[in-house]
Amino acid sequence: MKQIGIIGFGRFGKVLAQILQKGFDVVAYDSNPQPQFDRVEFTSLENVLKLETIFICVPIRELERTVKVISPKLKPQTTIIDVCSVKLYPKIIMEKYLPENVGYIASHPLFGPDSFSLNKNLKMMMYPEKDNNNVFTFWTQFFSGQGIEIINITPDMHDKLAANSQGITHFIGRTLMDFGAKRTTIDTEGFRNLLNLMEQTCNDTPELYEDLQTYNPYTKEMIQKINNAILDQTQFLENPGNE
């Protein structure tokens, strides 16, 4: 069976390994020693870099450092696939550091460790930024075969849409946590859904939340619109009946 590499074995790296194990032997490297994980071979970074396909699953803020380190050591005809939740920033990093003979596919699995096992409508954004090795179709077919719907859009379109979906979700979840929202004995279904949103988003690290909002160039506009909408509602309640 063909080996596939993963660099970064955090919460999502583990989810990705479960998916890839349905067709490949998974070889992984993480800068922090990992406990045993079923059917994953942990090895050195140098061994992972010998493989033809390598998924990068490091935090967004660690992407540039990681790509800068591995780029001089990559074999010709390697394909790099990142899974960052933002896409314009990784595109810039890959264009800056990857050798000409190394391919790059942008991807963003639109699910996480908390939603993977429960969600029956899994989706994944993928785009062939530099499909030197003609493997994009192979990978879209592989993930489709695992019941994952592939959405083929550019990194720019991804970030525009993500700012107003994922960005809002995490922003609202963190805001509810800061507000101190708690369950009560008279919760409506709508309020329970809000608390579930808060608990799910806040289960991710604060670093992920910060990176989602910082590295997506469209989130500042989204946050400003939310602030304006809250101000509009506040003014409306202060002056009910006035247009």
PDB file of C-alpha atoms in Angstrom:
ATOM      1  CA  MET A   1       0.000   0.000   0.000  1.00  0.00           C
ATOM      2  CA  LYS A   2       1.286   3.491  -0.838  1.00  0.00           C
ATOM      3  CA  GLN A   3       2.587   5.643   1.982  1.00  0.00           C
ATOM      4  CA  ILE A   4       1.223   9.153   2.597  1.00  0.00           C
ATOM      5  CA  GLY A   5       2.913  11.673   4.865  1.00  0.00           C
ATOM      6  CA  ILE A   6       1.472  14.011   7.479  1.00  0.00           C
ATOM      7  CA  ILE A   7       3.448  16.830   9.068  1.00  0.00           C
ATOM      8  CA  GLY A   8       1.745  17.983  12.265  1.00  0.00           C
ATOM      9  CA  PHE A   9      -0.270  15.461  14.263  1.00  0.00           C
ATOM     10  CA  GLY A  10      -2.573  17.611  16.356  1.00  0.00           C
ATOM     11  CA  ARG A  11      -6.330  17.314  16.689  1.00  0.00           C
ATOM     12  CA  PHE A  12      -7.028  17.524  12.971  1.00  0.00           C
ATOM     13  CA  GLY A  13      -3.987  15.499  11.962  1.00  0.00           C
ATOM     14  CA  LYS A  14      -5.547  12.586  13.823  1.00  0.00           C
ATOM     15  CA  VAL A  15      -8.835  13.001  11.939  1.00  0.00           C
ATOM     16  CA  LEU A  16      -7.021  13.163   8.604  1.00  0.00           C
ATOM     17  CA  ALA A  17      -5.073  10.013   9.464  1.00  0.00           C
ATOM     18  CA  GLN A  18      -8.336   8.129  10.046  1.00  0.00           C
ATOM     19  CA  ILE A  19      -9.538   9.135   6.586  1.00  0.00           C
ATOM     20  CA  LEU A  20      -6.273   8.397   4.791  1.00  0.00           C
ATOM     21  CA  GLN A  21      -5.957   4.986   6.451  1.00  0.00           C
ATOM     22  CA  LYS A  22      -8.845   3.805   4.273  1.00  0.00           C
ATOM     23  CA  GLY A  23      -6.496   3.762   1.291  1.00  0.00           C
ATOM     24  CA  PHE A  24      -2.918   4.291   2.460  1.00  0.00           C
ATOM     25  CA  ASP A  25      -0.252   3.622   5.043  1.00  0.00           C
ATOM     26  CA  VAL A  26       0.119   6.820   7.064  1.00  0.00           C
ATOM     27  CA  VAL A  27       3.561   8.078   8.059  1.00  0.00           C
ATOM     28  CA  ALA A  28       3.616  11.091  10.387  1.00  0.00           C
ATOM     29  CA  TYR A  29       5.983  13.578  11.952  1.00  0.00           C
ATOM     30  CA  ASP A  30       5.242  15.979  14.785  1.00  0.00           C
ATOM     31  CA  SER A  31       7.675  18.262  16.593  1.00  0.00           C
ATOM     32  CA  ASN A  32       6.220  17.103  19.911  1.00  0.00           C
ATOM     33  CA  PRO A  33       6.524  13.379  20.648  1.00  0.00           C
ATOM     34  CA  GLN A  34       3.214  11.603  20.082  1.00  0.00           C
ATOM     35  CA  PRO A  35       1.695   8.695  21.957  1.00  0.00           C
ATOM     36  CA  GLN A  36       0.911   5.632  19.906  1.00  0.00           C
ATOM     37  CA  PHE A  37      -1.885   6.090  17.358  1.00  0.00           C
ATOM     38  CA  ASP A  38      -3.400   3.041  15.712  1.00  0.00           C
ATOM     39  CA  ARG A  39      -1.863   2.211  12.309  1.00  0.00           C
ATOM     40  CA  VAL A  40       0.241   5.382  12.089  1.00  0.00           C
ATOM     41  CA  GLU A  41       4.019   5.143  11.786  1.00  0.00           C
ATOM     42  CA  PHE A  42       5.750   8.050  13.522  1.00  0.00           C
ATOM     43  CA  THR A  43       9.109   8.868  12.056  1.00  0.00           C
ATOM     44  CA  SER A  44      11.608  11.652  11.408  1.00  0.00           C
ATOM     45  CA  LEU A  45      10.833  14.706   9.310  1.00  0.00           C
ATOM     46  CA  GLU A  46      13.468  13.571   6.816  1.00  0.00           C
ATOM     47  CA  ASN A  47      11.653  10.265   6.250  1.00  0.00           C
ATOM     48  CA  VAL A  48       8.301  11.990   5.704  1.00  0.00           C
ATOM     49  CA  LEU A  49       9.910  14.311   3.139  1.00  0.00           C
ATOM     50  CA  LYS A  50      10.857  11.300   0.998  1.00  0.00           C
ATOM     51  CA  LEU A  51       7.187  10.644   0.199  1.00  0.00           C
ATOM     52  CA  GLU A  52       5.374  11.785  -2.945  1.00  0.00           C
ATOM     53  CA  THR A  53       2.346  13.294  -1.173  1.00  0.00           C
ATOM     54  CA  ILE A  54       2.606  15.211   2.080  1.00  0.00           C
ATOM     55  CA  PHE A  55      -0.267  16.796   4.012  1.00  0.00           C
ATOM     56  CA  ILE A  56       0.722  19.759   6.184  1.00  0.00           C
ATOM     57  CA  CYS A  57      -1.455  19.974   9.290  1.00  0.00           C
ATOM     58  CA  VAL A  58       0.431  22.479  11.410  1.00  0.00           C
ATOM     59  CA  PRO A  59      -1.241  25.554  12.976  1.00  0.00           C
ATOM     60  CA  ILE A  60      -1.647  28.459  10.553  1.00  0.00           C
ATOM     61  CA  ARG A  61       0.891  30.556  12.445  1.00  0.00           C
ATOM     62  CA  GLU A  62       3.466  27.756  12.046  1.00  0.00           C
ATOM     63  CA  LEU A  63       2.949  27.293   8.302  1.00  0.00           C
ATOM     64  CA  GLU A  64       5.601  29.697   7.000  1.00  0.00           C
ATOM     65  CA  ARG A  65       8.292  28.370   9.299  1.00  0.00           C
ATOM     66  CA  THR A  66       7.420  24.779   8.400  1.00  0.00           C
ATOM     67  CA  VAL A  67       7.356  25.315   4.628  1.00  0.00           C
ATOM     68  CA  LYS A  68      10.578  27.312   4.770  1.00  0.00           C
ATOM     69  CA  VAL A  69      12.310  24.425   6.580  1.00  0.00           C
ATOM     70  CA  ILE A  70      11.070  21.589   4.373  1.00  0.00           C
ATOM     71  CA  SER A  71      11.250  23.236   0.941  1.00  0.00           C
ATOM     72  CA  PRO A  72      14.995  22.694   0.302  1.00  0.00           C
ATOM     73  CA  LYS A  73      14.633  19.020   1.292  1.00  0.00           C
ATOM     74  CA  LEU A  74      11.638  18.068  -0.852  1.00  0.00           C
ATOM     75  CA  LYS A  75      12.035  15.566  -3.672  1.00  0.00           C
ATOM     76  CA  PRO A  76      11.127  16.598  -7.236  1.00  0.00           C
ATOM     77  CA  GLN A  77       7.555  15.636  -8.172  1.00  0.00           C
ATOM     78  CA  THR A  78       6.369  15.860  -4.560  1.00  0.00           C
ATOM     79  CA  THR A  79       2.895  17.288  -3.974  1.00  0.00           C
ATOM     80  CA  ILE A  80       2.145  19.336  -0.860  1.00  0.00           C
ATOM     81  CA  ILE A  81      -1.455  19.587   0.396  1.00  0.00           C
ATOM     82  CA  ASP A  82      -2.247  21.976   3.235  1.00  0.00           C
ATOM     83  CA  VAL A  83      -5.434  21.863   5.312  1.00  0.00           C
ATOM     84  CA  CYS A  84      -5.418  25.396   6.719  1.00  0.00           C
ATOM     85  CA  SER A  85      -8.735  27.067   7.486  1.00  0.00           C
ATOM     86  CA  VAL A  86      -7.614  30.102   5.477  1.00  0.00           C
ATOM     87  CA  LYS A  87      -6.375  29.803   1.923  1.00  0.00           C
ATOM     88  CA  LEU A  88      -4.908  33.040   0.537  1.00  0.00           C
ATOM     89  CA  TYR A  89      -2.147  33.073   3.141  1.00  0.00           C
ATOM     90  CA  PRO A  90      -0.970  29.488   2.427  1.00  0.00           C
ATOM     91  CA  LYS A  91      -1.028  30.240  -1.302  1.00  0.00           C
ATOM     92  CA  ILE A  92       1.375  33.151  -0.752  1.00  0.00           C
ATOM     93  CA  ILE A  93       3.648  30.989   1.415  1.00  0.00           C
ATOM     94  CA  MET A  94       3.748  28.128  -1.095  1.00  0.00           C
ATOM     95  CA  GLU A  95       4.475  30.474  -3.987  1.00  0.00           C
ATOM     96  CA  LYS A  96       7.290  32.059  -2.009  1.00  0.00           C
ATOM     97  CA  TYR A  97       9.100  28.929  -0.795  1.00  0.00           C
ATOM     98  CA  LEU A  98       8.195  25.794  -2.770  1.00  0.00           C
ATOM     99  CA  PRO A  99      10.544  24.765  -5.606  1.00  0.00           C
ATOM    100  CA  GLU A 100       9.182  24.892  -9.141  1.00  0.00           C
ATOM    101  CA  ASN A 101       9.137  21.099  -9.421  1.00  0.00           C
ATOM    102  CA  VAL A 102       6.980  20.634  -6.302  1.00  0.00           C
ATOM    103  CA  GLY A 103       3.204  20.692  -6.657  1.00  0.00           C
ATOM    104  CA  TYR A 104       0.683  22.305  -4.338  1.00  0.00           C
ATOM    105  CA  ILE A 105      -2.999  21.612  -3.750  1.00  0.00           C
ATOM    106  CA  ALA A 106      -4.977  23.953  -1.508  1.00  0.00           C
ATOM    107  CA  SER A 107      -7.535  22.251   0.708  1.00  0.00           C
ATOM    108  CA  HIS A 108      -9.751  23.008   3.675  1.00  0.00           C
ATOM    109  CA  PRO A 109     -11.774  20.160   5.196  1.00  0.00           C
ATOM    110  CA  LEU A 110     -14.952  21.881   6.357  1.00  0.00           C
ATOM    111  CA  PHE A 111     -15.204  19.767   9.481  1.00  0.00           C
ATOM    112  CA  GLY A 112     -13.129  19.247  12.572  1.00  0.00           C
ATOM    113  CA  PRO A 113     -12.454  16.729  15.326  1.00  0.00           C
ATOM    114  CA  ASP A 114     -15.730  17.534  17.090  1.00  0.00           C
ATOM    115  CA  SER A 115     -17.957  17.410  14.016  1.00  0.00           C
ATOM    116  CA  PHE A 116     -16.277  14.642  12.004  1.00  0.00           C
ATOM    117  CA  SER A 117     -17.946  11.663  13.650  1.00  0.00           C
ATOM    118  CA  LEU A 118     -21.367  13.314  13.945  1.00  0.00           C
ATOM    119  CA  ASN A 119     -21.675  15.117  10.621  1.00  0.00           C
ATOM    120  CA  LYS A 120     -23.149  13.102   7.761  1.00  0.00           C
ATOM    121  CA  ASN A 121     -22.753  15.940   5.237  1.00  0.00           C
ATOM    122  CA  LEU A 122     -18.993  16.375   5.161  1.00  0.00           C
ATOM    123  CA  LYS A 123     -17.526  18.897   2.719  1.00  0.00           C
ATOM    124  CA  MET A 124     -13.991  19.777   1.674  1.00  0.00           C
ATOM    125  CA  MET A 125     -12.688  22.709  -0.353  1.00  0.00           C
ATOM    126  CA  MET A 126      -9.929  21.749  -2.813  1.00  0.00           C
ATOM    127  CA  TYR A 127      -8.198  23.727  -5.550  1.00  0.00           C
ATOM    128  CA  PRO A 128      -5.291  22.770  -7.872  1.00  0.00           C
ATOM    129  CA  GLU A 129      -3.012  25.748  -7.325  1.00  0.00           C
ATOM    130  CA  LYS A 130       0.005  24.018  -8.902  1.00  0.00           C
ATOM    131  CA  ASP A 131      -0.939  20.506  -9.995  1.00  0.00           C
ATOM    132  CA  ASN A 132       2.469  19.697 -11.489  1.00  0.00           C
ATOM    133  CA  ASN A 133       2.051  15.987 -10.959  1.00  0.00           C
ATOM    134  CA  ASN A 134      -1.560  15.669 -12.178  1.00  0.00           C
ATOM    135  CA  VAL A 135      -2.853  14.254  -8.889  1.00  0.00           C
ATOM    136  CA  PHE A 136      -5.694  16.679  -8.179  1.00  0.00           C
ATOM    137  CA  THR A 137      -8.332  14.467  -9.801  1.00  0.00           C
ATOM    138  CA  PHE A 138      -7.012  11.444  -7.916  1.00  0.00           C
ATOM    139  CA  TRP A 139      -7.351  13.184  -4.571  1.00  0.00           C
ATOM    140  CA  THR A 140     -10.784  14.628  -5.252  1.00  0.00           C
ATOM    141  CA  GLN A 141     -11.952  11.147  -6.205  1.00  0.00           C
ATOM    142  CA  PHE A 142     -10.385   9.615  -3.100  1.00  0.00           C
ATOM    143  CA  PHE A 143     -12.078  12.025  -0.696  1.00  0.00           C
ATOM    144  CA  SER A 144     -15.353  11.798  -2.631  1.00  0.00           C
ATOM    145  CA  GLY A 145     -15.127   8.048  -2.166  1.00  0.00           C
ATOM    146  CA  GLN A 146     -15.097   8.618   1.596  1.00  0.00           C
ATOM    147  CA  GLY A 147     -18.441  10.418   1.377  1.00  0.00           C
ATOM    148  CA  ILE A 148     -16.943  13.917   1.382  1.00  0.00           C
ATOM    149  CA  GLU A 149     -18.373  16.500  -1.029  1.00  0.00           C
ATOM    150  CA  ILE A 150     -15.592  18.369  -2.850  1.00  0.00           C
ATOM    151  CA  ILE A 151     -16.024  22.108  -3.411  1.00  0.00           C
ATOM    152  CA  ASN A 152     -13.681  23.435  -6.104  1.00  0.00           C
ATOM    153  CA  ILE A 153     -13.227  27.174  -5.548  1.00  0.00           C
ATOM    154  CA  THR A 154     -10.234  29.522  -5.558  1.00  0.00           C
ATOM    155  CA  PRO A 155      -8.444  30.495  -2.325  1.00  0.00           C
ATOM    156  CA  ASP A 156      -9.764  34.053  -2.687  1.00  0.00           C
ATOM    157  CA  MET A 157     -13.368  32.923  -3.005  1.00  0.00           C
ATOM    158  CA  HIS A 158     -12.851  30.516  -0.120  1.00  0.00           C
ATOM    159  CA  ASP A 159     -11.674  33.258   2.221  1.00  0.00           C
ATOM    160  CA  LYS A 160     -14.513  35.579   1.233  1.00  0.00           C
ATOM    161  CA  LEU A 161     -17.078  32.877   1.976  1.00  0.00           C
ATOM    162  CA  ALA A 162     -15.297  31.575   5.091  1.00  0.00           C
ATOM    163  CA  ALA A 163     -15.152  35.006   6.706  1.00  0.00           C
ATOM    164  CA  ASN A 164     -18.944  35.136   6.585  1.00  0.00           C
ATOM    165  CA  SER A 165     -19.523  31.548   7.696  1.00  0.00           C
ATOM    166  CA  GLN A 166     -16.742  29.951   9.715  1.00  0.00           C
ATOM    167  CA  GLY A 167     -15.446  33.345  10.811  1.00  0.00           C
ATOM    168  CA  ILE A 168     -18.859  34.393  12.109  1.00  0.00           C
ATOM    169  CA  THR A 169     -19.364  31.018  13.809  1.00  0.00           C
ATOM    170  CA  HIS A 170     -16.159  31.270  15.808  1.00  0.00           C
ATOM    171  CA  PHE A 171     -16.652  34.978  16.509  1.00  0.00           C
ATOM    172  CA  ILE A 172     -20.145  34.423  17.916  1.00  0.00           C
ATOM    173  CA  GLY A 173     -19.030  31.347  19.871  1.00  0.00           C
ATOM    174  CA  ARG A 174     -16.165  33.194  21.560  1.00  0.00           C
ATOM    175  CA  THR A 175     -18.372  36.231  22.196  1.00  0.00           C
ATOM    176  CA  LEU A 176     -20.958  34.049  23.957  1.00  0.00           C
ATOM    177  CA  MET A 177     -18.206  32.541  26.093  1.00  0.00           C
ATOM    178  CA  ASP A 178     -16.897  36.003  27.070  1.00  0.00           C
ATOM    179  CA  PHE A 179     -20.481  37.053  27.818  1.00  0.00           C
ATOM    180  CA  GLY A 180     -20.806  34.092  30.180  1.00  0.00           C
ATOM    181  CA  ALA A 181     -23.732  32.324  28.520  1.00  0.00           C
ATOM    182  CA  LYS A 182     -24.871  29.325  30.581  1.00  0.00           C
ATOM    183  CA  ARG A 183     -27.572  26.681  30.457  1.00  0.00           C
ATOM    184  CA  THR A 184     -30.764  27.253  32.448  1.00  0.00           C
ATOM    185  CA  THR A 185     -33.849  25.215  33.306  1.00  0.00           C
ATOM    186  CA  ILE A 186     -35.979  27.052  30.726  1.00  0.00           C
ATOM    187  CA  ASP A 187     -33.680  26.883  27.688  1.00  0.00           C
ATOM    188  CA  THR A 188     -35.389  26.998  24.313  1.00  0.00           C
ATOM    189  CA  GLU A 189     -34.106  24.865  21.437  1.00  0.00           C
ATOM    190  CA  GLY A 190     -32.643  27.968  19.828  1.00  0.00           C
ATOM    191  CA  PHE A 191     -30.667  28.852  22.956  1.00  0.00           C
ATOM    192  CA  ARG A 192     -29.440  25.272  23.307  1.00  0.00           C
ATOM    193  CA  ASN A 193     -28.180  25.476  19.737  1.00  0.00           C
ATOM    194  CA  LEU A 194     -26.318  28.680  20.592  1.00  0.00           C
ATOM    195  CA  LEU A 195     -24.692  27.024  23.600  1.00  0.00           C
ATOM    196  CA  ASN A 196     -23.740  24.005  21.499  1.00  0.00           C
ATOM    197  CA  LEU A 197     -22.136  26.413  19.038  1.00  0.00           C
ATOM    198  CA  MET A 198     -20.233  28.099  21.859  1.00  0.00           C
ATOM    199  CA  GLU A 199     -19.011  24.810  23.311  1.00  0.00           C
ATOM    200  CA  GLN A 200     -17.943  23.406  19.950  1.00  0.00           C
ATOM    201  CA  THR A 201     -16.028  26.476  18.793  1.00  0.00           C
ATOM    202  CA  CYS A 202     -14.426  27.091  22.185  1.00  0.00           C
ATOM    203  CA  ASN A 203     -13.208  23.501  22.259  1.00  0.00           C
ATOM    204  CA  ASP A 204     -10.682  24.609  19.637  1.00  0.00           C
ATOM    205  CA  THR A 205      -7.564  26.383  20.846  1.00  0.00           C
ATOM    206  CA  PRO A 206      -7.512  30.165  21.289  1.00  0.00           C
ATOM    207  CA  GLU A 207      -4.623  30.152  18.810  1.00  0.00           C
ATOM    208  CA  LEU A 208      -6.829  28.656  16.090  1.00  0.00           C
ATOM    209  CA  TYR A 209      -9.496  31.285  16.711  1.00  0.00           C
ATOM    210  CA  GLU A 210      -6.929  34.077  16.561  1.00  0.00           C
ATOM    211  CA  ASP A 211      -5.381  32.668  13.378  1.00  0.00           C
ATOM    212  CA  LEU A 212      -8.765  32.313  11.670  1.00  0.00           C
ATOM    213  CA  GLN A 213      -9.507  35.971  12.242  1.00  0.00           C
ATOM    214  CA  THR A 214      -5.973  37.298  11.678  1.00  0.00           C
ATOM    215  CA  TYR A 215      -4.906  35.470   8.520  1.00  0.00           C
ATOM    216  CA  ASN A 216      -8.169  35.827   6.591  1.00  0.00           C
ATOM    217  CA  PRO A 217      -8.123  39.285   4.970  1.00  0.00           C
ATOM    218  CA  TYR A 218     -11.931  39.448   4.878  1.00  0.00           C
ATOM    219  CA  THR A 219     -12.702  38.942   8.581  1.00  0.00           C
ATOM    220  CA  LYS A 220     -12.151  42.570   9.630  1.00  0.00           C
ATOM    221  CA  GLU A 221     -14.980  43.625   7.317  1.00  0.00           C
ATOM    222  CA  MET A 222     -17.177  40.843   8.715  1.00  0.00           C
ATOM    223  CA  ILE A 223     -16.565  41.913  12.316  1.00  0.00           C
ATOM    224  CA  GLN A 224     -17.253  45.557  11.457  1.00  0.00           C
ATOM    225  CA  LYS A 225     -20.594  44.586   9.882  1.00  0.00           C
ATOM    226  CA  ILE A 226     -21.555  42.605  12.999  1.00  0.00           C
ATOM    227  CA  ASN A 227     -20.627  45.536  15.218  1.00  0.00           C
ATOM    228  CA  ASN A 228     -22.715  47.859  13.042  1.00  0.00           C
ATOM    229  CA  ALA A 229     -25.663  45.463  13.178  1.00  0.00           C
ATOM    230  CA  ILE A 230     -25.466  45.286  16.990  1.00  0.00           C
ATOM    231  CA  LEU A 231     -25.352  49.082  17.133  1.00  0.00           C
ATOM    232  CA  ASP A 232     -28.417  49.277  14.864  1.00  0.00           C
ATOM    233  CA  GLN A 233     -30.334  46.875  17.103  1.00  0.00           C
ATOM    234  CA  THR A 234     -29.294  48.790  20.220  1.00  0.00           C
ATOM    235  CA  GLN A 235     -30.494  52.064  18.738  1.00  0.00           C
ATOM    236  CA  PHE A 236     -33.746  50.445  17.652  1.00  0.00           C
ATOM    237  CA  LEU A 237     -34.461  49.151  21.166  1.00  0.00           C
ATOM    238  CA  GLU A 238     -33.593  52.521  22.674  1.00  0.00           C
ATOM    239  CA  ASN A 239     -36.062  54.195  20.318  1.00  0.00           C
ATOM    240  CA  PRO A 240     -38.804  51.635  19.606  1.00  0.00           C
ATOM    241  CA  GLY A 241     -41.267  52.617  16.927  1.00  0.00           C
ATOM    242  CA  ASN A 242     -38.884  55.061  15.227  1.00  0.00           C
ATOM    243  CA  GLU A 243     -37.771  54.361  11.657  1.00  0.00           C
TER     244      GLU A 243
END
